CSV table of C-alpha atoms in Angstrom, one decimal:
chain,number,residue,atom,x,y,z
A,138,MET,CA,-23.5,-7.8,6.5
A,139,ARG,CA,-20.6,-7.2,4.3
A,140,ILE,CA,-20.2,-3.6,3.3
A,141,GLU,CA,-19.7,-3.4,-0.5
A,142,SER,CA,-17.7,-0.2,-0.6
A,143,ILE,CA,-14.9,-1.6,1.5
A,144,ASP,CA,-14.1,-4.6,-0.9
A,145,ILE,CA,-14.3,-2.1,-3.9
A,146,LEU,CA,-11.9,0.2,-2.1
A,147,ARG,CA,-9.5,-2.5,-1.3
A,148,GLY,CA,-9.5,-3.6,-5.0
A,149,ILE,CA,-8.9,0.1,-5.9
A,150,ALA,CA,-6.1,0.2,-3.3
A,151,ILE,CA,-4.2,-3.0,-4.4
A,152,LEU,CA,-4.2,-2.0,-8.0
A,153,GLY,CA,-3.3,1.6,-7.3
A,154,ILE,CA,-0.3,0.6,-5.1
A,155,LEU,CA,1.4,-1.0,-8.0
A,156,PHE,CA,1.6,2.4,-9.7
A,157,MET,CA,4.1,3.3,-7.2
A,158,ASN,CA,5.7,0.1,-6.3
A,159,ILE,CA,6.5,-0.7,-9.9
A,160,TYR,CA,9.4,1.7,-9.8
A,161,HIS,CA,10.9,-0.2,-7.0
A,162,LEU,CA,10.3,-3.9,-7.8
A,163,GLY,CA,13.3,-4.1,-9.9
A,164,ALA,CA,15.9,-2.6,-7.4
A,165,ILE,CA,14.5,-1.2,-4.3
A,166,GLU,CA,17.4,1.2,-3.5
A,167,ILE,CA,17.4,2.7,-7.0
A,168,GLY,CA,13.7,3.2,-7.6
A,169,TYR,CA,13.0,5.4,-10.8
A,170,SER,CA,16.2,7.1,-11.6
A,171,PRO,CA,15.6,10.3,-13.7
A,172,PHE,CA,17.4,10.9,-16.9
A,173,THR,CA,19.7,13.8,-17.2
A,174,ILE,CA,17.3,15.4,-19.4
A,175,PRO,CA,13.9,13.9,-18.6
A,176,PRO,CA,11.4,13.4,-21.4
A,177,LEU,CA,8.2,15.4,-21.4
A,178,SER,CA,6.1,12.4,-20.5
A,179,ASP,CA,8.3,11.8,-17.5
A,180,GLN,CA,7.5,15.3,-16.2
A,181,MET,CA,3.6,14.9,-16.8
A,182,ILE,CA,3.5,11.5,-15.2
A,183,ASN,CA,5.5,12.7,-12.2
A,184,ILE,CA,3.1,15.6,-11.8
A,185,VAL,CA,-0.1,13.3,-12.2
A,186,ASN,CA,1.6,10.9,-9.5
A,187,GLY,CA,2.2,13.7,-7.2
A,188,LEU,CA,-1.5,14.8,-7.6
A,189,VAL,CA,-3.5,11.7,-7.5
A,190,ILE,CA,-1.5,8.6,-6.8
A,191,GLU,CA,1.5,9.1,-4.3
A,192,GLY,CA,0.4,8.6,-0.8
A,193,ARG,CA,-3.2,8.1,-1.7
A,194,PHE,CA,-3.4,4.3,-2.3
A,195,ARG,CA,-0.8,3.5,0.4
A,196,SER,CA,-2.8,5.4,2.9
A,197,LEU,CA,-6.1,3.9,1.5
A,198,PHE,CA,-4.7,0.3,1.8
A,199,CYS,CA,-3.7,1.2,5.4
A,200,LEU,CA,-7.0,2.8,6.3
A,201,LEU,CA,-8.7,-0.5,5.1
A,202,PHE,CA,-6.5,-2.6,7.2
A,203,GLY,CA,-7.7,-0.7,10.2
A,204,VAL,CA,-11.4,-1.2,9.1
A,205,GLY,CA,-10.4,-4.8,8.8
A,206,LEU,CA,-9.4,-5.1,12.4
A,207,ALA,CA,-12.6,-3.4,13.5
A,208,VAL,CA,-14.7,-5.8,11.2
A,209,GLN,CA,-12.8,-8.8,12.6
A,210,PHE,CA,-13.3,-7.6,16.3
A,211,ARG,CA,-17.0,-7.3,15.7
A,212,HIS,CA,-17.4,-10.6,13.9
A,213,ILE,CA,-15.3,-12.5,16.5
A,214,LYS,CA,-17.0,-11.0,19.5
A,215,ARG,CA,-20.5,-12.1,18.1
A,216,GLN,CA,-19.2,-15.6,18.1
A,217,GLN,CA,-18.3,-15.2,21.8
A,218,LYS,CA,-14.7,-15.8,21.5
A,219,ASP,CA,-11.8,-13.8,22.6
A,220,PRO,CA,-11.3,-11.2,19.7
A,221,PHE,CA,-8.0,-9.8,21.1
A,222,ASN,CA,-6.3,-13.3,21.1
A,223,LEU,CA,-7.5,-14.2,17.6
A,224,ILE,CA,-6.5,-10.9,16.3
A,225,LYS,CA,-3.0,-11.1,17.8
A,226,SER,CA,-2.7,-14.5,16.2
A,227,ARG,CA,-3.5,-12.9,12.8
A,228,LEU,CA,-1.0,-10.3,13.3
A,229,ASN,CA,1.7,-13.0,14.2
A,230,TRP,CA,1.3,-14.7,10.9
A,231,LEU,CA,1.1,-11.5,8.9
A,232,LEU,CA,4.5,-10.6,10.6
A,233,ILE,CA,5.9,-14.0,9.3
A,234,PHE,CA,4.3,-13.4,5.8
A,235,GLY,CA,5.9,-9.9,5.7
A,236,LEU,CA,9.4,-11.2,6.6
A,237,ILE,CA,9.2,-14.0,3.9
A,238,HIS,CA,7.9,-11.5,1.3
A,239,GLY,CA,10.5,-8.8,2.3
A,240,VAL,CA,13.5,-11.1,2.4
A,241,PHE,CA,12.9,-13.4,-0.5
A,242,ILE,CA,10.7,-11.4,-2.9
A,243,PHE,CA,10.4,-7.6,-2.5
A,244,ALA,CA,12.2,-5.6,0.3
A,245,GLY,CA,9.6,-2.9,0.0
A,246,ASP,CA,7.1,-5.0,1.7
A,247,ILE,CA,4.3,-3.4,3.6
A,248,LEU,CA,3.0,-6.4,5.6
A,249,LEU,CA,5.7,-6.3,8.1
A,250,SER,CA,5.0,-2.6,8.9
A,251,TYR,CA,1.4,-3.2,9.2
A,252,ALA,CA,1.8,-6.1,11.6
A,253,ILE,CA,4.2,-3.9,13.7
A,254,ALA,CA,1.6,-1.2,13.8
A,255,GLY,CA,-1.2,-3.5,14.3
A,256,PHE,CA,0.4,-4.8,17.5
A,257,LEU,CA,0.5,-1.2,18.7
A,258,VAL,CA,-3.1,-0.4,18.1
A,259,TYR,CA,-5.4,-3.5,18.0
A,260,ARG,CA,-5.9,-3.2,21.8
A,261,HIS,CA,-7.7,-0.1,21.1
A,262,VAL,CA,-10.1,-1.5,18.6
A,263,ASP,CA,-13.1,-1.8,21.0
A,264,LYS,CA,-13.0,2.1,21.8
A,265,PRO,CA,-15.8,4.3,20.5
A,266,ALA,CA,-15.0,6.3,17.3
A,267,ALA,CA,-14.6,9.7,19.2
A,268,GLU,CA,-11.7,8.1,21.2
A,269,LEU,CA,-10.2,6.4,18.1
A,270,PHE,CA,-10.3,9.7,16.3
A,271,SER,CA,-8.4,11.4,19.1
A,272,LEU,CA,-6.0,8.7,19.3
A,273,SER,CA,-5.4,8.6,15.6
A,274,VAL,CA,-4.6,12.4,15.6
A,275,LYS,CA,-1.9,11.8,18.2
A,276,PHE,CA,-0.2,8.9,16.5
A,277,LEU,CA,-0.4,10.8,13.2
A,278,ALA,CA,1.2,13.9,14.7
A,279,VAL,CA,4.2,11.9,15.9
A,280,GLY,CA,4.5,9.8,12.7
A,281,LEU,CA,4.1,12.9,10.2
A,282,VAL,CA,6.7,15.2,12.2
A,283,SER,CA,9.0,12.3,12.3
A,284,LEU,CA,8.7,11.8,8.5
A,285,LEU,CA,9.2,15.5,7.9
A,286,ALA,CA,12.3,15.5,10.2
A,287,LEU,CA,13.8,12.4,8.5
A,288,SER,CA,13.2,14.1,5.0
A,289,VAL,CA,15.7,16.9,5.7
A,290,PHE,CA,18.6,14.7,5.8
A,291,GLU,CA,20.7,14.5,2.9
A,292,SER,CA,19.6,11.9,0.4
A,293,ASP,CA,21.0,12.4,-3.3
A,294,SER,CA,19.0,11.0,-6.1
A,295,ILE,CA,20.6,8.7,-8.5
A,296,VAL,CA,20.8,9.9,-11.9
A,297,ARG,CA,20.3,7.4,-14.8
A,298,TYR,CA,23.6,6.0,-16.3
A,299,SER,CA,25.8,7.6,-13.7
A,300,ASP,CA,28.6,5.5,-12.0
A,301,ILE,CA,26.7,5.2,-8.8
A,302,TYR,CA,23.7,4.1,-10.9
A,303,TYR,CA,25.6,1.3,-12.4
A,304,ALA,CA,27.1,0.4,-9.2
A,305,HIS,CA,23.6,-0.2,-7.7
A,306,TYR,CA,22.3,-1.8,-10.8
A,307,ASP,CA,25.3,-4.3,-10.8
A,308,ALA,CA,24.7,-5.0,-7.1
A,309,TRP,CA,21.0,-5.9,-7.7
A,310,TYR,CA,21.2,-7.7,-10.9
A,311,SER,CA,24.3,-9.9,-10.7
A,312,SER,CA,22.7,-12.9,-8.8
A,313,TYR,CA,19.9,-13.9,-6.6
A,314,VAL,CA,22.3,-14.3,-3.6
A,315,ASN,CA,23.2,-10.6,-4.0
A,316,GLN,CA,19.6,-9.6,-4.2
A,317,LEU,CA,19.0,-11.7,-1.0
A,318,ILE,CA,21.7,-10.0,0.8
A,319,ASN,CA,20.5,-6.5,-0.3
A,320,GLN,CA,16.8,-7.3,0.7
A,321,ILE,CA,17.8,-8.6,4.3
A,322,ALA,CA,19.9,-5.3,4.7
A,323,PHE,CA,17.1,-3.2,3.5
A,324,VAL,CA,14.5,-5.0,5.7
A,325,ALA,CA,16.6,-4.9,8.7
A,326,VAL,CA,17.1,-1.1,8.3
A,327,MET,CA,13.5,-0.6,7.7
A,328,ALA,CA,12.5,-2.6,10.9
A,329,MET,CA,14.8,-0.5,13.0
A,330,LEU,CA,13.5,2.7,11.6
A,331,ASN,CA,9.9,1.5,11.9
A,332,PRO,CA,9.4,2.5,15.6
A,333,LEU,CA,10.8,6.1,14.7
A,334,CYS,CA,8.1,7.1,12.3
A,335,LEU,CA,6.3,4.5,10.1
A,336,MET,CA,4.8,2.7,13.1
A,337,TRP,CA,3.1,5.8,14.3
A,338,TYR,CA,2.0,7.0,11.0
A,339,VAL,CA,0.7,3.6,9.9
A,340,GLY,CA,-1.0,2.9,13.2
A,341,GLY,CA,-2.5,6.3,13.2
A,342,VAL,CA,-4.1,5.6,9.8
A,343,MET,CA,-5.3,2.3,11.1
A,344,LEU,CA,-6.9,4.0,14.0
A,345,LEU,CA,-8.6,6.5,11.7
A,346,GLY,CA,-9.8,3.4,9.5
A,347,MET,CA,-11.5,1.9,12.9
A,348,ALA,CA,-12.9,5.2,13.8
A,349,LEU,CA,-14.4,5.9,10.2
A,350,TYR,CA,-16.0,2.4,10.3
A,351,LYS,CA,-17.5,2.8,13.6
A,352,ALA,CA,-18.9,6.2,12.6
A,353,ASN,CA,-20.7,4.3,9.6
A,354,PHE,CA,-18.6,6.4,7.1
A,355,PHE,CA,-18.4,3.5,4.7
A,356,ARG,CA,-22.1,3.6,4.2
A,357,THR,CA,-22.8,7.3,4.4
A,358,GLY,CA,-19.7,9.1,3.1
A,359,LEU,CA,-18.7,12.6,4.0
A,360,ASN,CA,-21.0,15.5,4.7
A,361,ARG,CA,-20.6,18.8,2.8
A,362,LYS,CA,-18.3,20.5,5.5
A,363,GLN,CA,-16.0,17.5,5.9
A,364,LEU,CA,-15.8,17.2,2.1
A,365,ILE,CA,-14.6,20.7,1.7
A,366,VAL,CA,-12.0,20.3,4.5
A,367,CYS,CA,-10.6,17.2,2.8
A,368,LEU,CA,-10.5,18.7,-0.5
A,369,ALA,CA,-8.7,21.9,1.0
A,370,VAL,CA,-6.1,19.9,2.8
A,371,THR,CA,-5.4,17.6,-0.2
A,372,ILE,CA,-5.1,20.6,-2.7
A,373,ILE,CA,-2.9,22.9,-0.5
A,374,VAL,CA,-0.6,20.1,0.5
A,375,SER,CA,-0.5,18.7,-3.0
A,376,ALA,CA,0.3,22.0,-4.4
A,377,ILE,CA,3.2,22.4,-2.1
A,378,ASP,CA,4.4,18.8,-2.8
A,379,LEU,CA,4.2,19.8,-6.6
A,380,VAL,CA,6.6,22.8,-6.2
A,381,PHE,CA,9.2,20.7,-4.4
A,382,ARG,CA,8.6,17.8,-6.8
A,383,LEU,CA,9.5,20.1,-9.8
A,384,SER,CA,12.2,22.1,-8.2
A,385,ILE,CA,13.5,20.4,-5.2
A,386,PRO,CA,17.2,20.1,-4.5
A,387,SER,CA,18.5,16.6,-4.6
A,388,GLN,CA,19.4,16.7,-0.9
A,389,LEU,CA,15.8,16.9,0.0
A,390,SER,CA,14.6,14.3,-2.5
A,391,GLN,CA,12.7,12.5,0.5
A,392,LEU,CA,10.4,15.6,1.3
A,393,PRO,CA,7.7,14.8,-1.4
A,394,PHE,CA,7.3,11.3,0.3
A,395,ALA,CA,6.5,13.1,3.6
A,396,LEU,CA,4.2,15.6,2.0
A,397,ALA,CA,2.3,12.9,0.1
A,398,SER,CA,1.9,11.0,3.3
A,399,ILE,CA,-0.1,14.1,4.7
A,400,SER,CA,-2.1,14.7,1.5
A,401,GLY,CA,-2.5,10.9,1.0
A,402,ILE,CA,-4.7,10.6,4.1
A,403,THR,CA,-7.3,13.1,3.0
A,404,GLY,CA,-6.9,12.0,-0.6
A,405,ALA,CA,-7.8,8.5,0.4
A,406,ILE,CA,-10.8,9.6,2.4
A,407,ILE,CA,-12.1,11.6,-0.8
A,408,TYR,CA,-11.7,8.5,-2.9
A,409,CYS,CA,-13.6,6.4,-0.4
A,410,HIS,CA,-16.3,9.2,-0.5
A,411,LEU,CA,-16.5,9.0,-4.3
A,412,VAL,CA,-16.8,5.2,-4.3
A,413,ILE,CA,-19.6,5.4,-1.8
A,414,ILE,CA,-21.4,7.8,-3.8
A,415,LEU,CA,-20.9,5.8,-7.0
A,416,ILE,CA,-22.2,2.5,-5.7
A,417,ARG,CA,-25.5,4.3,-5.0
A,418,ASN,CA,-26.0,4.8,-8.6
A,419,PRO,CA,-27.2,1.6,-10.4
A,420,LEU,CA,-25.5,2.8,-13.6
A,421,PHE,CA,-22.0,2.0,-12.1
A,422,GLU,CA,-21.1,-1.6,-12.0
A,423,LEU,CA,-18.0,-2.2,-9.8
A,424,THR,CA,-18.1,-6.0,-9.3
A,425,LEU,CA,-14.8,-6.6,-11.0
A,426,LEU,CA,-13.0,-4.1,-8.4
A,427,LYS,CA,-14.9,-5.8,-5.6
A,428,GLN,CA,-13.5,-9.2,-6.6
A,429,VAL,CA,-10.1,-7.9,-6.8
A,430,GLY,CA,-10.7,-6.5,-3.4
A,431,LYS,CA,-11.4,-10.0,-2.1
A,432,LEU,CA,-8.1,-11.2,-3.4
A,433,ALA,CA,-6.0,-8.2,-2.2
A,434,PHE,CA,-3.5,-10.3,0.0
A,435,SER,CA,-3.0,-12.8,-2.8
A,436,PHE,CA,-2.7,-10.1,-5.5
A,437,TYR,CA,-0.3,-8.0,-3.5
A,438,ILE,CA,2.2,-11.0,-3.3
A,439,PHE,CA,1.2,-11.9,-6.9
A,440,GLN,CA,2.3,-8.4,-8.1
A,441,SER,CA,5.7,-8.6,-6.4
A,442,ILE,CA,6.5,-12.1,-7.9
A,443,CYS,CA,5.5,-11.4,-11.4
A,444,MET,CA,6.9,-8.1,-11.7
A,445,GLY,CA,9.9,-9.1,-9.8
A,446,LEU,CA,10.6,-11.9,-12.3
A,447,TRP,CA,9.9,-9.6,-15.2
A,448,LEU,CA,12.2,-6.8,-14.1
A,449,ARG,CA,15.1,-8.8,-12.6
A,450,TRP,CA,15.2,-12.0,-14.5
A,451,TRP,CA,13.2,-12.1,-17.7
A,452,ASN,CA,13.9,-8.5,-19.0
A,453,PRO,CA,16.4,-6.8,-16.6
A,454,GLU,CA,17.6,-4.3,-19.5
A,455,PHE,CA,14.0,-2.9,-19.2
A,456,ASN,CA,15.1,-0.9,-16.0
A,457,LEU,CA,18.1,0.6,-17.8
A,458,HIS,CA,16.1,2.3,-20.6
A,459,ALA,CA,12.5,2.4,-19.5
A,460,THR,CA,10.8,5.9,-19.0
A,461,ARG,CA,7.7,6.5,-16.7
A,462,LEU,CA,5.5,5.9,-19.7
A,463,ASP,CA,7.0,2.4,-20.2
A,464,TYR,CA,6.4,1.7,-16.6
A,465,LEU,CA,2.8,3.0,-16.8
A,466,PHE,CA,2.0,0.9,-19.8
A,467,LEU,CA,3.5,-2.3,-17.8
A,468,VAL,CA,1.3,-1.5,-14.8
A,469,ILE,CA,-1.9,-1.0,-16.9
A,470,VAL,CA,-1.2,-4.4,-18.5
A,471,ALA,CA,-0.8,-5.9,-15.0
A,472,CYS,CA,-4.1,-4.4,-13.7
A,473,VAL,CA,-6.0,-5.7,-16.7
A,474,VAL,CA,-4.6,-9.2,-16.0
A,475,GLN,CA,-5.6,-8.9,-12.4
A,476,LEU,CA,-9.2,-7.8,-13.3
A,477,PHE,CA,-9.3,-10.8,-15.6
A,478,ILE,CA,-8.1,-13.3,-13.2
A,479,ALA,CA,-10.3,-12.2,-10.4
A,480,HIS,CA,-13.3,-12.4,-12.7
A,481,TYR,CA,-12.7,-16.1,-13.5
A,482,TYR,CA,-11.2,-17.1,-10.1
A,483,PHE,CA,-14.6,-16.5,-8.3
A,484,ARG,CA,-16.4,-18.9,-10.7
A,485,PHE,CA,-14.4,-21.9,-9.1
A,486,PHE,CA,-13.4,-20.7,-5.6
A,487,LYS,CA,-14.8,-18.6,-2.8
A,488,GLN,CA,-11.7,-17.2,-1.2
A,489,GLY,CA,-8.3,-16.1,-2.3
A,490,PRO,CA,-5.3,-18.7,-1.8
A,491,LEU,CA,-3.2,-16.6,0.5
A,492,GLU,CA,-6.4,-15.3,2.3
A,493,TRP,CA,-7.4,-18.9,2.8
A,494,LEU,CA,-4.0,-20.0,4.0
A,495,TRP,CA,-3.7,-17.1,6.4
A,496,ARG,CA,-7.1,-18.0,8.0
A,497,ARG,CA,-6.2,-21.6,8.3
A,498,LEU,CA,-2.9,-20.8,10.0
A,499,TYR,CA,-4.3,-18.5,12.6
A,500,LYS,CA,-7.3,-20.8,13.3
A,501,ILE,CA,-4.9,-23.9,13.7
A,502,GLU,CA,-2.9,-21.8,16.3
A,503,LYS,CA,-5.9,-21.0,18.4
């Protein structure tokens, strides 16, 4: 039987990811370039991002991908088919989707990283929860140490309206050919860096998702002790992250990403727990989020296409002058649109377009 909390959480994750991706959908290398004198709203939104958004939804989406592998394994095995071969086929096609998305649409693609990590962990999906937890800790230790190590390398932030800012801006917005060259280079670099840290971190979070699923977490949630531990880790690491986020030297500008990757895991688990508690109360109706969750793959690509067109083609000047508040407003509008589309889409269809295509492709292959 389908677990309601997983679809709702997937909907929250795909909408939440846009709050971070939005800064990079115009030009991945620039991201959000701070003003010389940041407005107060920028500082406030940056704090909120560090406390409740950064790392949380990325980890949540990854966690749920691991859950998806475990669900698929159990479903396929019940049909008396070879689950490993079918899951491998799904990952092969996800790798292709990720390459297409990363090269032609958005270089910050996560599908490629998921596919690579998926190949690393999918053979463990039949192990019991305790073994998966243990393996997850080992993977995460390697991944997080690597992320922290990479974060100490010098990485100067690009200040708005500086010469280097305009150089990057012109490189990204002059033509689609230039965008394509930049995106190919970025995807190639990320593919080479993947085995150093991202593969282990993403794989570890996926294994954790599998373990939580097998431990029946998505029906029961956390017990009191587990909740206190998750809250403590999230608050302490987020506080350290906040200190660096507000006073960090530009040479260590990647450190908040590494710290958010730590607090993001426990933060994502807390979000899962809250949703599990909420759906037990009949006063909370989360159908719209559940519908968005069933379209997560399609909406992920939809976000990249629509926001990419808006930020690079229809209104490229937006990136020159927009504050974090402007980006926030844009994301809220985009989220409302997705909720509206999901509500009406399922009146006519039972499955998302890319979800349907992905399923057709791996079934034809097998």
